[in-house]
Amino acid sequence: MMGSCGTAMETPLEKALATLVYTFHKYSGREGDRFTLSKSELKELVTTEVALGEVKAAAIDKLMESLDKNKDEVIDFKEYTSFLSALCMTYNDFFQQDAK
Ligand SMILES: [Ca+2]
């Protein structure tokens, strides 16, 4: 994966972090600026990497709008992290519901 900055014994959290970063760059490099996600790159990422089933175009528009804080029509890494934190919250909600 991403170079070899980690030691041989990466923890699960370190692996997860590497995956989060790697996933951003896997899609951000496809068109335009290599370090930002365009709307179509965001759509690809969400459709392929998040098991939400079919994602409607309107939902992507809404997601794009809510994530694109500086309104430059692309998602930079910082904006991507708010998406991840929202996803984390959702997973935590599921986890807590399951635990009941
Ligand atoms: Ca932006």
mmCIF file of N, CA, C and O and ligand atoms in Angstrom:
data_model
loop_
_atom_site.group_PDB
_atom_site.id
_atom_site.type_symbol
_atom_site.label_atom_id
_atom_site.label_comp_id
_atom_site.label_asym_id
_atom_site.label_seq_id
_atom_site.Cartn_x
_atom_site.Cartn_y
_atom_site.Cartn_z
ATOM 1 N N MET A 1 0.829 -1.209 0.000
ATOM 2 C CA MET A 1 0.000 0.000 0.000
ATOM 3 C C MET A 1 0.862 1.257 0.000
ATOM 4 O O MET A 1 1.801 1.361 -0.771
ATOM 5 N N MET A 2 0.620 2.191 0.928
ATOM 6 C CA MET A 2 1.290 3.495 0.910
ATOM 7 C C MET A 2 2.734 3.415 1.416
ATOM 8 O O MET A 2 2.967 3.591 2.602
ATOM 9 N N GLY A 3 3.666 3.137 0.567
ATOM 10 C CA GLY A 3 5.065 3.138 0.958
ATOM 11 C C GLY A 3 5.301 2.205 2.118
ATOM 12 O O GLY A 3 4.593 1.218 2.296
ATOM 13 N N SER A 4 6.294 2.493 2.937
ATOM 14 C CA SER A 4 6.570 1.623 4.075
ATOM 15 C C SER A 4 6.959 2.462 5.274
ATOM 16 O O SER A 4 7.976 2.247 5.891
ATOM 17 N N CYS A 5 6.118 3.467 5.583
ATOM 18 C CA CYS A 5 6.447 4.354 6.689
ATOM 19 C C CYS A 5 6.178 3.650 8.018
ATOM 20 O O CYS A 5 6.792 3.954 9.027
ATOM 21 N N GLY A 6 5.266 2.677 8.029
ATOM 22 C CA GLY A 6 4.960 1.978 9.264
ATOM 23 C C GLY A 6 5.961 0.873 9.522
ATOM 24 O O GLY A 6 6.709 0.479 8.649
ATOM 25 N N THR A 7 5.964 0.358 10.732
ATOM 26 C CA THR A 7 6.805 -0.786 11.040
ATOM 27 C C THR A 7 6.068 -2.037 10.582
ATOM 28 O O THR A 7 4.949 -1.971 10.106
ATOM 29 N N ALA A 8 6.691 -3.184 10.734
ATOM 30 C CA ALA A 8 6.067 -4.440 10.315
ATOM 31 C C ALA A 8 4.803 -4.711 11.121
ATOM 32 O O ALA A 8 3.872 -5.324 10.622
ATOM 33 N N MET A 9 4.780 -4.235 12.353
ATOM 34 C CA MET A 9 3.640 -4.514 13.221
ATOM 35 C C MET A 9 2.691 -3.324 13.306
ATOM 36 O O MET A 9 2.626 -2.628 14.305
ATOM 37 N N GLU A 10 1.989 -3.095 12.226
ATOM 38 C CA GLU A 10 0.997 -2.018 12.259
ATOM 39 C C GLU A 10 -0.199 -2.447 13.085
ATOM 40 O O GLU A 10 -0.651 -3.578 12.998
ATOM 41 N N THR A 11 -0.701 -1.536 13.881
ATOM 42 C CA THR A 11 -1.906 -1.844 14.655
ATOM 43 C C THR A 11 -3.127 -1.722 13.742
ATOM 44 O O THR A 11 -3.059 -1.086 12.693
ATOM 45 N N PRO A 12 -4.265 -2.306 14.148
ATOM 46 C CA PRO A 12 -5.472 -2.178 13.326
ATOM 47 C C PRO A 12 -5.847 -0.723 13.074
ATOM 48 O O PRO A 12 -6.279 -0.362 11.977
ATOM 49 N N LEU A 13 -5.658 0.135 14.066
ATOM 50 C CA LEU A 13 -5.999 1.551 13.882
ATOM 51 C C LEU A 13 -5.092 2.203 12.842
ATOM 52 O O LEU A 13 -5.551 2.952 11.985
ATOM 53 N N GLU A 14 -3.794 1.878 12.911
ATOM 54 C CA GLU A 14 -2.857 2.426 11.926
ATOM 55 C C GLU A 14 -3.205 1.956 10.518
ATOM 56 O O GLU A 14 -3.140 2.725 9.567
ATOM 57 N N LYS A 15 -3.584 0.698 10.426
ATOM 58 C CA LYS A 15 -3.986 0.170 9.119
ATOM 59 C C LYS A 15 -5.222 0.896 8.608
ATOM 60 O O LYS A 15 -5.325 1.228 7.428
ATOM 61 N N ALA A 16 -6.171 1.143 9.528
ATOM 62 C CA ALA A 16 -7.403 1.830 9.150
ATOM 63 C C ALA A 16 -7.093 3.246 8.678
ATOM 64 O O ALA A 16 -7.625 3.698 7.665
ATOM 65 N N LEU A 17 -6.207 3.938 9.377
ATOM 66 C CA LEU A 17 -5.839 5.301 8.991
ATOM 67 C C LEU A 17 -5.181 5.316 7.618
ATOM 68 O O LEU A 17 -5.493 6.163 6.780
ATOM 69 N N ALA A 18 -4.285 4.353 7.392
ATOM 70 C CA ALA A 18 -3.626 4.260 6.096
ATOM 71 C C ALA A 18 -4.662 4.042 4.995
ATOM 72 O O ALA A 18 -4.574 4.639 3.920
ATOM 73 N N THR A 19 -5.655 3.209 5.287
ATOM 74 C CA THR A 19 -6.707 2.941 4.301
ATOM 75 C C THR A 19 -7.519 4.203 3.999
ATOM 76 O O THR A 19 -7.855 4.477 2.845
ATOM 77 N N LEU A 20 -7.805 4.981 5.038
ATOM 78 C CA LEU A 20 -8.587 6.214 4.850
ATOM 79 C C LEU A 20 -7.845 7.198 3.945
ATOM 80 O O LEU A 20 -8.440 7.805 3.056
ATOM 81 N N VAL A 21 -6.543 7.323 4.191
ATOM 82 C CA VAL A 21 -5.728 8.238 3.388
ATOM 83 C C VAL A 21 -5.577 7.691 1.969
ATOM 84 O O VAL A 21 -5.758 8.409 0.981
ATOM 85 N N TYR A 22 -5.275 6.409 1.875
ATOM 86 C CA TYR A 22 -5.077 5.758 0.584
ATOM 87 C C TYR A 22 -6.333 5.875 -0.283
ATOM 88 O O TYR A 22 -6.248 6.149 -1.488
ATOM 89 N N THR A 23 -7.502 5.672 0.343
ATOM 90 C CA THR A 23 -8.769 5.713 -0.398
ATOM 91 C C THR A 23 -8.997 7.092 -1.008
ATOM 92 O O THR A 23 -9.415 7.214 -2.158
ATOM 93 N N PHE A 24 -8.693 8.148 -0.245
ATOM 94 C CA PHE A 24 -8.828 9.515 -0.776
ATOM 95 C C PHE A 24 -7.987 9.674 -2.041
ATOM 96 O O PHE A 24 -8.478 10.111 -3.080
ATOM 97 N N HIS A 25 -6.718 9.276 -1.954
ATOM 98 C CA HIS A 25 -5.799 9.498 -3.071
ATOM 99 C C HIS A 25 -6.078 8.596 -4.261
ATOM 100 O O HIS A 25 -5.803 8.961 -5.407
ATOM 101 N N LYS A 26 -6.663 7.430 -3.957
ATOM 102 C CA LYS A 26 -7.044 6.511 -5.031
ATOM 103 C C LYS A 26 -8.043 7.181 -5.978
ATOM 104 O O LYS A 26 -7.994 6.989 -7.180
ATOM 105 N N TYR A 27 -8.932 7.993 -5.446
ATOM 106 C CA TYR A 27 -9.944 8.665 -6.265
ATOM 107 C C TYR A 27 -9.547 10.089 -6.655
ATOM 108 O O TYR A 27 -9.882 10.540 -7.737
ATOM 109 N N SER A 28 -8.838 10.786 -5.770
ATOM 110 C CA SER A 28 -8.512 12.192 -6.056
ATOM 111 C C SER A 28 -7.575 12.323 -7.251
ATOM 112 O O SER A 28 -7.567 13.348 -7.929
ATOM 113 N N GLY A 29 -6.812 11.282 -7.535
ATOM 114 C CA GLY A 29 -5.841 11.340 -8.621
ATOM 115 C C GLY A 29 -6.417 11.086 -10.000
ATOM 116 O O GLY A 29 -5.697 11.100 -10.998
ATOM 117 N N ARG A 30 -7.705 10.839 -10.084
ATOM 118 C CA ARG A 30 -8.280 10.427 -11.372
ATOM 119 C C ARG A 30 -8.418 11.549 -12.386
ATOM 120 O O ARG A 30 -8.233 11.344 -13.570
ATOM 121 N N GLU A 31 -8.820 12.732 -11.949
ATOM 122 C CA GLU A 31 -8.966 13.853 -12.890
ATOM 123 C C GLU A 31 -8.716 15.163 -12.164
ATOM 124 O O GLU A 31 -8.805 15.221 -10.940
ATOM 125 N N GLY A 32 -8.420 16.191 -12.925
ATOM 126 C CA GLY A 32 -8.197 17.514 -12.347
ATOM 127 C C GLY A 32 -7.086 17.496 -11.310
ATOM 128 O O GLY A 32 -6.101 16.780 -11.473
ATOM 129 N N ASP A 33 -7.264 18.285 -10.256
ATOM 130 C CA ASP A 33 -6.266 18.371 -9.190
ATOM 131 C C ASP A 33 -6.106 17.011 -8.523
ATOM 132 O O ASP A 33 -7.083 16.382 -8.131
ATOM 133 N N ARG A 34 -4.849 16.570 -8.408
ATOM 134 C CA ARG A 34 -4.559 15.252 -7.847
ATOM 135 C C ARG A 34 -4.885 15.153 -6.356
ATOM 136 O O ARG A 34 -4.969 14.070 -5.801
ATOM 137 N N PHE A 35 -4.983 16.326 -5.703
ATOM 138 C CA PHE A 35 -5.160 16.304 -4.252
ATOM 139 C C PHE A 35 -6.544 16.755 -3.808
ATOM 140 O O PHE A 35 -6.753 17.082 -2.639
ATOM 141 N N THR A 36 -7.490 16.786 -4.729
ATOM 142 C CA THR A 36 -8.873 17.086 -4.362
ATOM 143 C C THR A 36 -9.810 16.139 -5.102
ATOM 144 O O THR A 36 -9.464 15.609 -6.160
ATOM 145 N N LEU A 37 -10.991 15.954 -4.538
ATOM 146 C CA LEU A 37 -12.007 15.123 -5.173
ATOM 147 C C LEU A 37 -12.999 16.019 -5.911
ATOM 148 O O LEU A 37 -13.586 16.920 -5.302
ATOM 149 N N SER A 38 -13.180 15.754 -7.200
ATOM 150 C CA SER A 38 -14.260 16.426 -7.930
ATOM 151 C C SER A 38 -15.559 15.716 -7.567
ATOM 152 O O SER A 38 -15.545 14.665 -6.904
ATOM 153 N N LYS A 39 -16.674 16.267 -8.039
ATOM 154 C CA LYS A 39 -17.948 15.624 -7.704
ATOM 155 C C LYS A 39 -18.011 14.194 -8.251
ATOM 156 O O LYS A 39 -18.479 13.300 -7.563
ATOM 157 N N SER A 40 -17.498 13.985 -9.456
ATOM 158 C CA SER A 40 -17.584 12.627 -10.012
ATOM 159 C C SER A 40 -16.631 11.671 -9.290
ATOM 160 O O SER A 40 -16.941 10.491 -9.122
ATOM 161 N N GLU A 41 -15.493 12.191 -8.825
ATOM 162 C CA GLU A 41 -14.595 11.344 -8.034
ATOM 163 C C GLU A 41 -15.236 10.998 -6.689
ATOM 164 O O GLU A 41 -15.143 9.857 -6.218
ATOM 165 N N LEU A 42 -15.890 11.977 -6.086
ATOM 166 C CA LEU A 42 -16.597 11.736 -4.824
ATOM 167 C C LEU A 42 -17.676 10.667 -5.020
ATOM 168 O O LEU A 42 -17.823 9.756 -4.211
ATOM 169 N N LYS A 43 -18.389 10.787 -6.135
ATOM 170 C CA LYS A 43 -19.451 9.825 -6.437
ATOM 171 C C LYS A 43 -18.876 8.410 -6.569
ATOM 172 O O LYS A 43 -19.412 7.455 -6.008
ATOM 173 N N GLU A 44 -17.767 8.296 -7.301
ATOM 174 C CA GLU A 44 -17.098 7.006 -7.463
ATOM 175 C C GLU A 44 -16.697 6.430 -6.112
ATOM 176 O O GLU A 44 -16.909 5.245 -5.826
ATOM 177 N N LEU A 45 -16.103 7.284 -5.280
ATOM 178 C CA LEU A 45 -15.633 6.843 -3.966
ATOM 179 C C LEU A 45 -16.803 6.319 -3.129
ATOM 180 O O LEU A 45 -16.738 5.211 -2.594
ATOM 181 N N VAL A 46 -17.856 7.124 -3.068
ATOM 182 C CA VAL A 46 -19.002 6.753 -2.229
ATOM 183 C C VAL A 46 -19.672 5.484 -2.764
ATOM 184 O O VAL A 46 -19.996 4.576 -2.003
ATOM 185 N N THR A 47 -19.839 5.423 -4.089
ATOM 186 C CA THR A 47 -20.510 4.274 -4.697
ATOM 187 C C THR A 47 -19.710 2.991 -4.497
ATOM 188 O O THR A 47 -20.256 1.931 -4.215
ATOM 189 N N THR A 48 -18.388 3.106 -4.640
ATOM 190 C CA THR A 48 -17.547 1.919 -4.612
ATOM 191 C C THR A 48 -17.147 1.505 -3.196
ATOM 192 O O THR A 48 -17.090 0.315 -2.886
ATOM 193 N N GLU A 49 -16.880 2.482 -2.344
ATOM 194 C CA GLU A 49 -16.258 2.168 -1.060
ATOM 195 C C GLU A 49 -17.222 2.131 0.121
ATOM 196 O O GLU A 49 -16.867 1.665 1.199
ATOM 197 N N VAL A 50 -18.409 2.697 -0.039
ATOM 198 C CA VAL A 50 -19.345 2.725 1.079
ATOM 199 C C VAL A 50 -20.580 1.911 0.677
ATOM 200 O O VAL A 50 -21.165 2.161 -0.368
ATOM 201 N N ALA A 51 -20.930 0.930 1.505
ATOM 202 C CA ALA A 51 -22.020 0.024 1.155
ATOM 203 C C ALA A 51 -23.381 0.638 1.471
ATOM 204 O O ALA A 51 -24.074 0.231 2.385
ATOM 205 N N LEU A 52 -23.737 1.647 0.693
ATOM 206 C CA LEU A 52 -25.016 2.314 0.927
ATOM 207 C C LEU A 52 -26.068 1.869 -0.073
ATOM 208 O O LEU A 52 -27.169 2.383 -0.095
ATOM 209 N N GLY A 53 -25.697 0.917 -0.928
ATOM 210 C CA GLY A 53 -26.598 0.545 -2.004
ATOM 211 C C GLY A 53 -26.525 1.588 -3.098
ATOM 212 O O GLY A 53 -25.520 2.289 -3.223
ATOM 213 N N GLU A 54 -27.576 1.728 -3.864
ATOM 214 C CA GLU A 54 -27.566 2.673 -4.966
ATOM 215 C C GLU A 54 -27.590 4.100 -4.428
ATOM 216 O O GLU A 54 -28.413 4.431 -3.577
ATOM 217 N N VAL A 55 -26.663 4.927 -4.923
ATOM 218 C CA VAL A 55 -26.624 6.310 -4.478
ATOM 219 C C VAL A 55 -27.211 7.199 -5.564
ATOM 220 O O VAL A 55 -26.725 7.214 -6.688
ATOM 221 N N LYS A 56 -28.263 7.894 -5.219
ATOM 222 C CA LYS A 56 -28.938 8.751 -6.199
ATOM 223 C C LYS A 56 -28.124 10.022 -6.450
ATOM 224 O O LYS A 56 -27.421 10.505 -5.564
ATOM 225 N N ALA A 57 -28.228 10.537 -7.664
ATOM 226 C CA ALA A 57 -27.494 11.740 -8.048
ATOM 227 C C ALA A 57 -27.800 12.894 -7.088
ATOM 228 O O ALA A 57 -26.914 13.648 -6.706
ATOM 229 N N ALA A 58 -29.057 12.995 -6.676
ATOM 230 C CA ALA A 58 -29.445 14.077 -5.766
ATOM 231 C C ALA A 58 -28.738 13.952 -4.419
ATOM 232 O O ALA A 58 -28.379 14.953 -3.795
ATOM 233 N N ALA A 59 -28.526 12.712 -3.988
ATOM 234 C CA ALA A 59 -27.838 12.486 -2.718
ATOM 235 C C ALA A 59 -26.381 12.910 -2.804
ATOM 236 O O ALA A 59 -25.823 13.459 -1.849
ATOM 237 N N ILE A 60 -25.763 12.672 -3.964
ATOM 238 C CA ILE A 60 -24.377 13.093 -4.173
ATOM 239 C C ILE A 60 -24.292 14.618 -4.191
ATOM 240 O O ILE A 60 -23.404 15.213 -3.588
ATOM 241 N N ASP A 61 -25.246 15.247 -4.874
ATOM 242 C CA ASP A 61 -25.295 16.711 -4.894
ATOM 243 C C ASP A 61 -25.354 17.274 -3.482
ATOM 244 O O ASP A 61 -24.644 18.211 -3.133
ATOM 245 N N LYS A 62 -26.216 16.667 -2.674
ATOM 246 C CA LYS A 62 -26.407 17.128 -1.300
ATOM 247 C C LYS A 62 -25.151 16.905 -0.454
ATOM 248 O O LYS A 62 -24.740 17.773 0.318
ATOM 249 N N LEU A 63 -24.549 15.718 -0.641
ATOM 250 C CA LEU A 63 -23.322 15.381 0.083
ATOM 251 C C LEU A 63 -22.210 16.360 -0.307
ATOM 252 O O LEU A 63 -21.514 16.904 0.558
ATOM 253 N N MET A 64 -22.075 16.583 -1.605
ATOM 254 C CA MET A 64 -21.063 17.507 -2.123
ATOM 255 C C MET A 64 -21.249 18.895 -1.490
ATOM 256 O O MET A 64 -20.304 19.501 -1.007
ATOM 257 N N GLU A 65 -22.498 19.343 -1.491
ATOM 258 C CA GLU A 65 -22.806 20.664 -0.948
ATOM 259 C C GLU A 65 -22.453 20.756 0.530
ATOM 260 O O GLU A 65 -21.875 21.738 0.987
ATOM 261 N N SER A 66 -22.764 19.696 1.274
ATOM 262 C CA SER A 66 -22.517 19.754 2.720
ATOM 263 C C SER A 66 -21.028 19.621 3.042
ATOM 264 O O SER A 66 -20.558 20.161 4.031
ATOM 265 N N LEU A 67 -20.271 18.904 2.186
ATOM 266 C CA LEU A 67 -18.846 18.713 2.480
ATOM 267 C C LEU A 67 -17.981 19.867 1.974
ATOM 268 O O LEU A 67 -16.941 20.165 2.561
ATOM 269 N N ASP A 68 -18.418 20.491 0.894
ATOM 270 C CA ASP A 68 -17.602 21.527 0.254
ATOM 271 C C ASP A 68 -17.723 22.852 1.004
ATOM 272 O O ASP A 68 -18.361 23.789 0.557
ATOM 273 N N LYS A 69 -17.045 22.910 2.133
ATOM 274 C CA LYS A 69 -17.178 24.056 3.039
ATOM 275 C C LYS A 69 -16.708 25.368 2.419
ATOM 276 O O LYS A 69 -17.281 26.408 2.642
ATOM 277 N N ASN A 70 -15.619 25.316 1.636
ATOM 278 C CA ASN A 70 -15.100 26.564 1.062
ATOM 279 C C ASN A 70 -15.667 26.849 -0.340
ATOM 280 O O ASN A 70 -15.230 27.772 -1.026
ATOM 281 N N LYS A 71 -16.648 26.030 -0.748
ATOM 282 C CA LYS A 71 -17.395 26.265 -1.993
ATOM 283 C C LYS A 71 -16.513 26.406 -3.235
ATOM 284 O O LYS A 71 -16.761 27.261 -4.085
ATOM 285 N N ASP A 72 -15.477 25.580 -3.331
ATOM 286 C CA ASP A 72 -14.656 25.641 -4.545
ATOM 287 C C ASP A 72 -14.960 24.466 -5.483
ATOM 288 O O ASP A 72 -14.199 24.191 -6.415
ATOM 289 N N GLU A 73 -16.088 23.782 -5.203
ATOM 290 C CA GLU A 73 -16.576 22.716 -6.095
ATOM 291 C C GLU A 73 -15.735 21.449 -6.080
ATOM 292 O O GLU A 73 -15.949 20.567 -6.909
ATOM 293 N N VAL A 74 -14.752 21.376 -5.191
ATOM 294 C CA VAL A 74 -13.991 20.141 -5.028
ATOM 295 C C VAL A 74 -13.839 19.850 -3.531
ATOM 296 O O VAL A 74 -13.963 20.750 -2.697
ATOM 297 N N ILE A 75 -13.586 18.575 -3.221
ATOM 298 C CA ILE A 75 -13.427 18.167 -1.831
ATOM 299 C C ILE A 75 -11.938 17.986 -1.551
ATOM 300 O O ILE A 75 -11.300 17.092 -2.127
ATOM 301 N N ASP A 76 -11.388 18.833 -0.697
ATOM 302 C CA ASP A 76 -9.982 18.652 -0.340
ATOM 303 C C ASP A 76 -9.892 17.666 0.838
ATOM 304 O O ASP A 76 -10.909 17.198 1.355
ATOM 305 N N PHE A 77 -8.674 17.367 1.252
ATOM 306 C CA PHE A 77 -8.516 16.316 2.260
ATOM 307 C C PHE A 77 -9.194 16.676 3.583
ATOM 308 O O PHE A 77 -9.804 15.831 4.231
ATOM 309 N N LYS A 78 -9.108 17.950 3.947
ATOM 310 C CA LYS A 78 -9.732 18.402 5.187
ATOM 311 C C LYS A 78 -11.254 18.203 5.138
ATOM 312 O O LYS A 78 -11.873 17.768 6.110
ATOM 313 N N GLU A 79 -11.830 18.523 3.994
ATOM 314 C CA GLU A 79 -13.274 18.349 3.824
ATOM 315 C C GLU A 79 -13.643 16.860 3.839
ATOM 316 O O GLU A 79 -14.680 16.468 4.379
ATOM 317 N N TYR A 80 -12.776 16.045 3.272
ATOM 318 C CA TYR A 80 -12.952 14.584 3.287
ATOM 319 C C TYR A 80 -12.983 14.055 4.729
ATOM 320 O O TYR A 80 -13.753 13.156 5.041
ATOM 321 N N THR A 81 -12.162 14.663 5.600
ATOM 322 C CA THR A 81 -12.149 14.180 6.987
ATOM 323 C C THR A 81 -13.489 14.440 7.694
ATOM 324 O O THR A 81 -13.865 13.661 8.569
ATOM 325 N N SER A 82 -14.221 15.490 7.307
ATOM 326 C CA SER A 82 -15.540 15.664 7.936
ATOM 327 C C SER A 82 -16.514 14.579 7.461
ATOM 328 O O SER A 82 -17.390 14.156 8.211
ATOM 329 N N PHE A 83 -16.327 14.140 6.211
ATOM 330 C CA PHE A 83 -17.120 13.027 5.698
ATOM 331 C C PHE A 83 -16.815 11.760 6.500
ATOM 332 O O PHE A 83 -17.721 11.031 6.928
ATOM 333 N N LEU A 84 -15.518 11.519 6.741
ATOM 334 C CA LEU A 84 -15.125 10.337 7.512
ATOM 335 C C LEU A 84 -15.679 10.399 8.926
ATOM 336 O O LEU A 84 -16.141 9.391 9.466
ATOM 337 N N SER A 85 -15.637 11.584 9.525
ATOM 338 C CA SER A 85 -16.114 11.664 10.894
ATOM 339 C C SER A 85 -17.625 11.422 10.938
ATOM 340 O O SER A 85 -18.113 10.757 11.852
ATOM 341 N N ALA A 86 -18.356 11.894 9.917
ATOM 342 C CA ALA A 86 -19.795 11.609 9.854
ATOM 343 C C ALA A 86 -20.042 10.103 9.698
ATOM 344 O O ALA A 86 -20.934 9.539 10.339
ATOM 345 N N LEU A 87 -19.219 9.456 8.856
ATOM 346 C CA LEU A 87 -19.342 8.006 8.684
ATOM 347 C C LEU A 87 -19.049 7.260 9.983
ATOM 348 O O LEU A 87 -19.742 6.300 10.340
ATOM 349 N N CYS A 88 -18.013 7.705 10.689
ATOM 350 C CA CYS A 88 -17.646 7.104 11.972
ATOM 351 C C CYS A 88 -18.810 7.183 12.957
ATOM 352 O O CYS A 88 -19.109 6.215 13.656
ATOM 353 N N MET A 89 -19.458 8.342 13.002
ATOM 354 C CA MET A 89 -20.605 8.531 13.899
ATOM 355 C C MET A 89 -21.714 7.543 13.551
ATOM 356 O O MET A 89 -22.337 6.958 14.436
ATOM 357 N N THR A 90 -21.944 7.367 12.250
ATOM 358 C CA THR A 90 -22.985 6.447 11.808
ATOM 359 C C THR A 90 -22.664 5.016 12.237
ATOM 360 O O THR A 90 -23.525 4.302 12.749
ATOM 361 N N TYR A 91 -21.404 4.624 12.045
ATOM 362 C CA TYR A 91 -20.990 3.274 12.444
ATOM 363 C C TYR A 91 -21.120 3.098 13.950
ATOM 364 O O TYR A 91 -21.544 2.048 14.432
ATOM 365 N N ASN A 92 -20.775 4.144 14.686
ATOM 366 C CA ASN A 92 -20.881 4.068 16.147
ATOM 367 C C ASN A 92 -22.339 3.910 16.585
ATOM 368 O O ASN A 92 -22.637 3.156 17.508
ATOM 369 N N ASP A 93 -23.241 4.612 15.897
ATOM 370 C CA ASP A 93 -24.673 4.470 16.199
ATOM 371 C C ASP A 93 -25.128 3.028 15.992
ATOM 372 O O ASP A 93 -25.834 2.469 16.829
ATOM 373 N N PHE A 94 -24.694 2.431 14.871
ATOM 374 C CA PHE A 94 -25.042 1.026 14.608
ATOM 375 C C PHE A 94 -24.487 0.130 15.706
ATOM 376 O O PHE A 94 -25.157 -0.768 16.206
ATOM 377 N N PHE A 95 -23.233 0.403 16.067
ATOM 378 C CA PHE A 95 -22.551 -0.393 17.087
ATOM 379 C C PHE A 95 -23.309 -0.340 18.409
ATOM 380 O O PHE A 95 -23.545 -1.352 19.060
ATOM 381 N N GLN A 96 -23.751 0.859 18.782
ATOM 382 C CA GLN A 96 -24.467 1.019 20.045
ATOM 383 C C GLN A 96 -25.841 0.356 19.996
ATOM 384 O O GLN A 96 -26.280 -0.219 20.981
ATOM 385 N N GLN A 97 -26.486 0.436 18.832
ATOM 386 C CA GLN A 97 -27.784 -0.229 18.679
ATOM 387 C C GLN A 97 -27.629 -1.744 18.797
ATOM 388 O O GLN A 97 -28.429 -2.403 19.438
ATOM 389 N N ASP A 98 -26.580 -2.271 18.173
ATOM 390 C CA ASP A 98 -26.303 -3.711 18.232
ATOM 391 C C ASP A 98 -26.024 -4.165 19.645
ATOM 392 O O ASP A 98 -26.361 -5.277 20.033
ATOM 393 N N ALA A 99 -25.353 -3.312 20.410
ATOM 394 C CA ALA A 99 -24.941 -3.686 21.760
ATOM 395 C C ALA A 99 -26.112 -3.759 22.731
ATOM 396 O O ALA A 99 -26.012 -4.347 23.798
ATOM 397 N N LYS A 100 -27.232 -3.146 22.334
ATOM 398 C CA LYS A 100 -28.381 -3.132 23.248
ATOM 399 C C LYS A 100 -29.068 -4.499 23.333
ATOM 400 O O LYS A 100 -29.061 -5.248 22.390
HETATM 401 CA CA CA B 1 -13.790 22.446 -1.200
#
